[in-house]
Amino acid sequence: MSVTTLLHKSQFSKPDIVRLLSAAGENEKLLFDFSSEIKQVNVSNTVYLRGLIELSNICEKDCYYCGIRKSNEKVHRYTVSEEETLETIRYAYEKGYGSVAIQSGEVQSKAFTEKINRILRKAMEMSNGELGITLSCGEQTEETYRRWFESGAKRYLLRIETSSPELYRKLHPEDKKHCFEKRLEALKTLKSIGYQTGTGVMIGLPFQTVEDLADDLLFMRDFDIVMCGMGSYIEHHETPLYRYHDQLLSLNERLEMSLKMVAVLRIMMPDINIAATTALQTIEKNARIKAIKIGANVLMPNITPHRYRDDYFLYENKPVSTQSDEDDLENLDKSLQAIGHRIGYGVQGNSLHFISPPTR
Ligand code: 5AD
């Protein structure tokens, strides 16, 4: 079957996805042209913003890939204060970001739960409920998830990291805290509470095969997620997984695979929100724009107060802008205009897939 015929199939099988993820040259171009068209038709050329606040790099987990893992003693740990967080949220609201995403290292404590809760309530009050808030604060109890939902968070992003339980075990310590089944359960809980639930994976991990990546996309379809944030794995010296760095795809290959993952997911789930993530931008300055062109429709500009930014290094070479957030946004706006896109200022940009049932 030609790639063109394959692209028009109503549903992809695992071998179909493997073939598309392996596409190169002319076939890759056909894939990107098709996914770009599917995107235009279903979610238009509007790009939604989520101002990203990296609330704290204190983390109770010890994931083998992550630079802010608990055992990394070289990290200077910080927490943005409640006041500063609210100031940042107000800034986002006034600048027309429409939504913010609050991301944090994973902490399960009453103090943390209550802090997030107060931030949510005050942010809702300040914006008359207009601001969309996404939380990305890891695995929490059902009670905590419910509390935050009731206080105004309507979206939650919890990456499954990989849909393969075997691979998951290789990436995490073998204990109760780092359990694949628990992660999956947390995702189900989020969905049952009524969150717009998003997930994602890392692409180009050691031991990961293209079949694993195809399974990741099938997992997202079967779970019926409404948002996705996925990006390339980027090694970090101070992590256990670094010892496999010479087995990895090159950074450019990881970026290319990530773009193909975005494109295939867009075709499989035409009306979900897909983020062009920072990890892509780490590999190539223009990669987020490339991702937007071929299927992503959400950008998450970092608006964390500048003095904290140097400490949130999940991976190495993470870009830290030297410009002001205003200048960054203006440049982003220009780059998007150059590819025929526009930013949806002042709107939440909820996932269309959450409102309407799946069509494909
Ligand atoms: N490379 C790429 N992404 C990473 N993350 C953590 N460490 C890395 C890394 N080394 C991602 C994980 C996590 C998110 C917050 O950051 O997917 O869920």
Coordinates of C-alpha atoms and ligand atoms in Angstrom, one line a residue:
M1 CA 0.0 0.0 0.0
S2 CA 1.3 3.5 -0.8
V3 CA 1.8 6.0 2.0
T4 CA -0.9 8.2 0.4
T5 CA -3.4 5.3 0.5
L6 CA -2.3 4.4 4.0
L7 CA -2.8 8.0 5.2
H8 CA -6.5 7.9 4.1
K9 CA -7.3 4.8 6.1
S10 CA -10.1 5.4 8.6
Q11 CA -8.1 3.8 11.4
F12 CA -4.5 3.0 11.7
S13 CA -3.2 -0.4 12.9
K14 CA 0.0 -0.8 14.8
P15 CA 2.0 -1.8 11.7
D16 CA 0.5 1.2 9.9
I17 CA 1.8 3.5 12.6
V18 CA 5.2 1.9 12.6
R19 CA 5.4 2.4 8.9
L20 CA 4.4 6.1 9.2
L21 CA 6.9 6.7 12.0
S22 CA 9.6 5.1 9.9
A23 CA 8.7 7.4 6.9
A24 CA 11.6 9.3 5.4
G25 CA 12.2 11.6 2.4
E26 CA 9.2 12.0 0.1
N27 CA 7.0 9.8 2.3
E28 CA 7.7 11.9 5.4
K29 CA 6.8 14.9 3.4
L30 CA 3.5 13.3 2.4
L31 CA 2.8 12.5 6.1
F32 CA 3.5 16.1 7.2
D33 CA 1.4 17.6 4.4
F34 CA -1.5 15.4 5.3
S35 CA -1.3 16.0 9.0
S36 CA -1.0 19.7 8.4
E37 CA -4.2 19.6 6.3
I38 CA -6.0 17.5 8.9
K39 CA -5.0 20.1 11.5
Q40 CA -6.2 23.1 9.5
V41 CA -9.6 21.5 8.9
N42 CA -10.2 20.4 12.4
V43 CA -8.6 22.9 14.8
S44 CA -7.8 25.7 12.3
N45 CA -4.7 27.9 12.2
T46 CA -5.2 29.3 15.7
V47 CA -2.6 28.5 18.3
Y48 CA -3.5 28.7 22.0
L49 CA -1.2 29.8 24.7
R50 CA -0.6 28.4 28.1
G51 CA 1.7 30.5 30.2
L52 CA 3.9 27.9 31.9
I53 CA 4.7 28.5 35.6
E54 CA 7.3 26.1 37.0
L55 CA 6.2 26.3 40.5
S56 CA 8.8 24.2 42.3
N57 CA 11.6 21.8 41.5
I58 CA 11.3 20.0 44.8
C59 CA 10.3 16.5 43.9
E60 CA 9.7 13.3 45.9
K61 CA 10.3 11.1 43.0
D62 CA 13.5 9.6 41.7
C63 CA 12.9 9.0 38.0
Y64 CA 16.1 7.8 36.3
Y65 CA 15.8 10.3 33.4
C66 CA 14.9 13.5 35.2
G67 CA 17.4 16.3 36.2
I68 CA 15.3 17.4 39.3
R69 CA 15.0 13.9 40.7
K70 CA 15.1 13.7 44.5
S71 CA 18.6 12.2 44.6
N72 CA 20.2 14.9 42.5
E73 CA 22.0 16.9 45.2
K74 CA 23.4 19.3 42.8
V75 CA 20.1 21.0 42.2
H76 CA 19.3 24.2 44.0
R77 CA 15.7 23.7 45.1
Y78 CA 13.2 26.5 45.0
T79 CA 9.5 27.1 45.3
V80 CA 7.8 30.2 43.9
S81 CA 5.8 31.9 46.6
E82 CA 2.1 32.1 46.5
E83 CA 2.2 35.9 46.0
E84 CA 4.7 35.7 43.1
T85 CA 2.6 32.9 41.5
L86 CA -0.5 35.0 41.6
E87 CA 1.4 38.0 40.3
T88 CA 2.6 35.8 37.4
I89 CA -0.9 34.6 36.8
R90 CA -2.3 38.1 36.7
Y91 CA 0.4 39.0 34.2
A92 CA -0.6 36.1 32.0
Y93 CA -4.3 37.1 32.2
E94 CA -3.5 40.8 31.4
K95 CA -1.3 39.8 28.5
G96 CA -4.1 37.7 26.9
Y97 CA -2.6 34.2 27.5
G98 CA -6.0 32.8 28.1
S99 CA -4.7 29.9 30.1
V100 CA -1.9 29.1 32.4
A101 CA -0.3 25.7 33.2
I102 CA 1.1 25.2 36.7
Q103 CA 3.8 22.6 36.7
S104 CA 5.7 21.3 39.7
G105 CA 7.9 18.5 41.0
E106 CA 5.7 15.9 42.7
V107 CA 5.0 16.5 46.3
Q108 CA 2.2 14.9 48.2
S109 CA 1.5 16.9 51.3
K110 CA -1.3 18.9 52.9
A111 CA 0.7 22.1 52.7
F112 CA 1.2 21.6 48.9
T113 CA -2.4 20.7 48.3
E114 CA -3.6 23.7 50.1
K115 CA -1.2 26.1 48.5
I116 CA -2.3 25.0 45.0
N117 CA -5.9 25.2 46.2
R118 CA -5.5 28.8 47.3
I119 CA -3.7 29.8 44.1
L120 CA -6.6 28.3 42.1
R121 CA -9.3 30.1 44.0
K122 CA -7.5 33.4 43.9
A123 CA -6.7 33.0 40.2
M124 CA -10.3 32.3 39.4
E125 CA -11.5 35.3 41.5
M126 CA -8.9 37.6 39.9
S127 CA -9.9 36.6 36.3
N128 CA -13.7 36.3 36.9
G129 CA -13.3 32.6 36.0
E130 CA -12.1 33.5 32.5
L131 CA -8.6 32.0 32.8
G132 CA -8.1 28.4 31.9
I133 CA -5.8 26.6 34.4
T134 CA -4.0 23.4 33.7
L135 CA -2.3 21.5 36.5
S136 CA 0.7 19.3 36.0
C137 CA 1.6 18.3 39.6
G138 CA 2.0 14.6 39.2
E139 CA 0.3 11.7 41.0
Q140 CA -2.0 12.8 43.8
T141 CA -4.9 11.2 45.7
E142 CA -8.4 11.3 44.3
E143 CA -9.4 13.6 47.1
T144 CA -6.7 16.1 46.2
Y145 CA -7.6 15.9 42.5
R146 CA -11.2 16.6 43.4
R147 CA -10.4 19.5 45.6
W148 CA -8.4 21.2 42.9
F149 CA -11.1 20.5 40.3
E150 CA -13.7 22.1 42.5
S151 CA -11.4 25.1 43.0
G152 CA -11.1 25.8 39.3
A153 CA -8.6 23.6 37.6
K154 CA -10.3 22.0 34.7
R155 CA -7.4 20.4 32.9
Y156 CA -4.7 18.1 34.1
L157 CA -1.6 16.9 32.3
L158 CA 0.0 13.7 33.6
R159 CA 2.4 12.0 31.3
I160 CA 2.4 8.2 31.1
E161 CA 6.1 8.7 30.0
T162 CA 5.8 5.4 28.1
S163 CA 2.8 3.1 27.6
S164 CA 5.1 0.0 27.9
P165 CA 5.1 -1.3 31.5
E166 CA 8.5 -3.0 30.9
L167 CA 10.1 0.2 29.6
Y168 CA 8.5 2.1 32.5
R169 CA 10.2 -0.2 34.9
K170 CA 13.6 0.5 33.3
L171 CA 13.1 4.2 33.7
H172 CA 12.0 4.3 37.3
P173 CA 13.0 2.7 40.6
E174 CA 11.1 -0.4 41.4
D175 CA 9.1 0.7 44.4
K176 CA 5.5 1.7 45.2
K177 CA 6.2 5.3 44.4
H178 CA 7.1 4.7 40.8
C179 CA 4.5 2.2 39.7
F180 CA 3.1 2.1 36.1
E181 CA -0.2 0.8 37.3
K182 CA -0.6 3.7 39.8
R183 CA 0.2 6.2 37.1
L184 CA -2.5 4.7 34.9
E185 CA -4.9 4.6 37.8
A186 CA -4.2 8.3 38.4
L187 CA -5.0 9.1 34.8
K188 CA -8.3 7.2 35.0
T189 CA -9.2 9.1 38.2
L190 CA -8.6 12.4 36.6
K191 CA -10.8 11.5 33.7
S192 CA -13.6 10.2 36.0
I193 CA -13.6 13.5 38.0
G194 CA -14.2 15.4 34.8
Y195 CA -10.8 16.9 34.0
Q196 CA -9.8 17.5 30.5
T197 CA -7.2 14.9 30.8
G198 CA -3.9 15.0 28.9
T199 CA -0.9 12.7 28.7
G200 CA 2.3 12.3 26.8
V201 CA 5.5 10.4 26.4
M202 CA 9.2 10.9 25.9
I203 CA 10.5 10.1 22.5
G204 CA 13.9 8.6 21.9
L205 CA 14.5 7.0 25.3
P206 CA 17.1 4.3 25.7
F207 CA 15.6 0.8 25.0
Q208 CA 12.6 2.4 23.3
T209 CA 11.6 0.9 19.9
V210 CA 9.4 2.4 17.2
E211 CA 6.9 -0.3 18.1
D212 CA 6.8 1.1 21.6
L213 CA 6.1 4.5 20.2
A214 CA 3.3 3.1 18.0
D215 CA 1.8 1.6 21.2
D216 CA 2.1 5.0 22.9
L217 CA -0.1 6.5 20.2
L218 CA -2.6 3.7 20.4
F219 CA -2.7 4.1 24.1
M220 CA -3.6 7.8 23.7
R221 CA -6.3 6.9 21.2
D222 CA -7.8 4.1 23.4
F223 CA -7.7 6.2 26.5
D224 CA -9.4 8.9 24.5
I225 CA -7.2 11.7 25.8
V226 CA -8.1 15.3 25.0
M227 CA -4.6 16.9 25.2
C228 CA -1.1 15.7 24.6
G229 CA 2.3 17.1 25.5
M230 CA 5.2 14.9 24.3
G231 CA 8.8 15.7 23.5
S232 CA 12.2 14.2 22.8
Y233 CA 14.1 12.6 25.6
I234 CA 17.2 14.7 26.3
E235 CA 19.9 13.1 28.5
H236 CA 21.0 14.7 31.7
H237 CA 24.5 14.1 33.2
E238 CA 23.4 13.8 36.8
T239 CA 20.9 11.0 36.2
P240 CA 21.3 7.2 36.1
L241 CA 20.0 6.9 32.6
Y242 CA 22.9 9.0 31.3
R243 CA 25.0 5.9 31.2
Y244 CA 23.1 4.8 28.1
H245 CA 23.7 8.1 26.2
D246 CA 25.8 6.4 23.6
Q247 CA 22.9 4.1 22.6
L248 CA 20.6 7.0 21.8
L249 CA 19.4 8.2 18.4
S250 CA 21.1 11.5 17.5
L251 CA 19.3 14.6 18.7
N252 CA 18.2 15.4 15.2
E253 CA 16.8 11.9 14.8
R254 CA 14.9 12.3 18.1
L255 CA 13.5 15.6 17.0
E256 CA 12.4 14.2 13.6
M257 CA 10.8 11.2 15.4
S258 CA 9.0 13.6 17.7
L259 CA 7.6 15.6 14.8
K260 CA 6.4 12.3 13.2
M261 CA 4.7 11.4 16.5
V262 CA 2.9 14.7 16.5
A263 CA 1.8 14.3 12.9
V264 CA 0.5 10.8 13.3
L265 CA -1.3 11.6 16.5
R266 CA -3.0 14.6 14.8
I267 CA -4.3 12.3 12.1
M268 CA -5.5 9.7 14.6
M269 CA -7.1 12.3 16.9
P270 CA -7.9 15.3 14.7
D271 CA -9.6 17.5 17.3
I272 CA -7.4 17.2 20.4
N273 CA -5.0 19.8 21.7
I274 CA -1.4 19.0 21.0
A275 CA 1.4 21.1 22.5
A276 CA 4.6 22.0 20.8
T277 CA 6.9 21.3 23.8
T278 CA 10.0 22.9 25.2
A279 CA 12.0 19.7 24.8
L280 CA 11.7 20.1 21.0
Q281 CA 12.9 23.6 21.1
T282 CA 15.9 22.5 23.1
I283 CA 17.1 20.5 20.1
E284 CA 16.4 23.2 17.5
K285 CA 15.4 26.8 18.0
N286 CA 12.6 26.6 15.4
A287 CA 11.3 23.2 16.3
R288 CA 8.2 24.4 18.0
I289 CA 7.1 26.3 14.9
K290 CA 7.8 23.2 12.9
A291 CA 5.6 21.2 15.2
I292 CA 2.8 23.7 14.9
K293 CA 3.0 23.5 11.1
I294 CA 2.6 19.8 11.1
G295 CA 0.0 19.3 13.8
A296 CA 0.5 20.9 17.2
N297 CA -1.9 23.8 18.2
V298 CA -0.8 24.8 21.7
L299 CA 2.3 26.6 22.8
M300 CA 3.5 26.9 26.4
P301 CA 5.7 30.0 26.8
N302 CA 7.6 30.0 30.0
I303 CA 6.5 32.8 32.3
T304 CA 8.1 31.5 35.5
P305 CA 9.6 34.5 37.4
H306 CA 13.1 34.8 35.8
R307 CA 15.1 34.3 39.0
Y308 CA 13.9 30.7 39.3
R309 CA 14.4 29.6 35.7
D310 CA 18.0 28.4 35.9
D311 CA 16.9 25.8 38.5
Y312 CA 14.2 23.9 36.6
F313 CA 16.4 21.7 34.5
L314 CA 14.6 18.5 33.8
Y315 CA 17.2 18.0 31.0
E316 CA 20.3 19.7 29.8
N317 CA 20.5 22.7 27.5
K318 CA 16.9 23.7 28.2
P319 CA 16.5 27.1 26.6
V320 CA 16.4 30.0 29.0
S321 CA 15.5 33.1 27.2
T322 CA 17.6 36.2 27.7
Q323 CA 14.8 38.4 26.4
S324 CA 11.8 39.7 28.3
D325 CA 8.6 37.6 28.1
E326 CA 7.0 40.4 26.1
D327 CA 9.7 40.3 23.4
D328 CA 9.6 36.5 23.3
L329 CA 5.9 36.5 22.8
E330 CA 6.2 39.2 20.1
N331 CA 8.8 37.0 18.3
L332 CA 6.6 34.0 18.6
D333 CA 3.7 35.8 17.2
K334 CA 5.8 36.9 14.2
S335 CA 7.1 33.4 13.6
L336 CA 3.6 32.0 13.7
Q337 CA 2.3 34.7 11.3
A338 CA 5.1 33.8 8.9
I339 CA 3.6 30.3 8.7
G340 CA 0.0 31.5 8.3
H341 CA -1.0 31.0 11.9
R342 CA -2.4 33.3 14.6
I343 CA -2.4 33.3 18.4
G344 CA -5.8 33.0 20.0
Y345 CA -5.4 35.8 22.6
G346 CA -7.7 36.0 25.6
V347 CA -9.4 32.7 25.0
Q348 CA -9.0 29.5 26.9
G349 CA -8.8 27.3 23.9
N350 CA -10.3 24.2 25.4
S351 CA -9.9 20.9 23.6
L352 CA -12.6 20.5 21.0
H353 CA -12.4 16.8 21.6
F354 CA -13.6 17.4 25.1
I355 CA -16.8 19.1 23.9
S356 CA -17.6 16.9 20.9
P357 CA -17.3 13.1 20.8
P358 CA -14.6 11.4 18.7
T359 CA -15.2 11.3 14.9
R360 CA -12.3 9.2 13.9
Ligands
5AD1 N1 14.2 14.6 28.8 C1 13.0 15.0 28.3 N2 11.9 15.1 29.0 C2 12.0 14.9 30.4 N3 11.1 15.0 31.4 C3 11.8 14.7 32.5 N4 13.0 14.4 32.3 C4 13.2 14.6 30.9 C5 14.3 14.4 30.1 N5 15.5 14.1 30.5 C6 9.7 15.2 31.1 C7 8.8 14.1 31.7 C8 8.0 14.7 32.7 C9 8.0 16.1 32.3 C10 7.7 17.1 33.4 O1 9.3 16.4 31.8 O2 8.0 13.6 30.6 O3 6.7 14.2 32.8

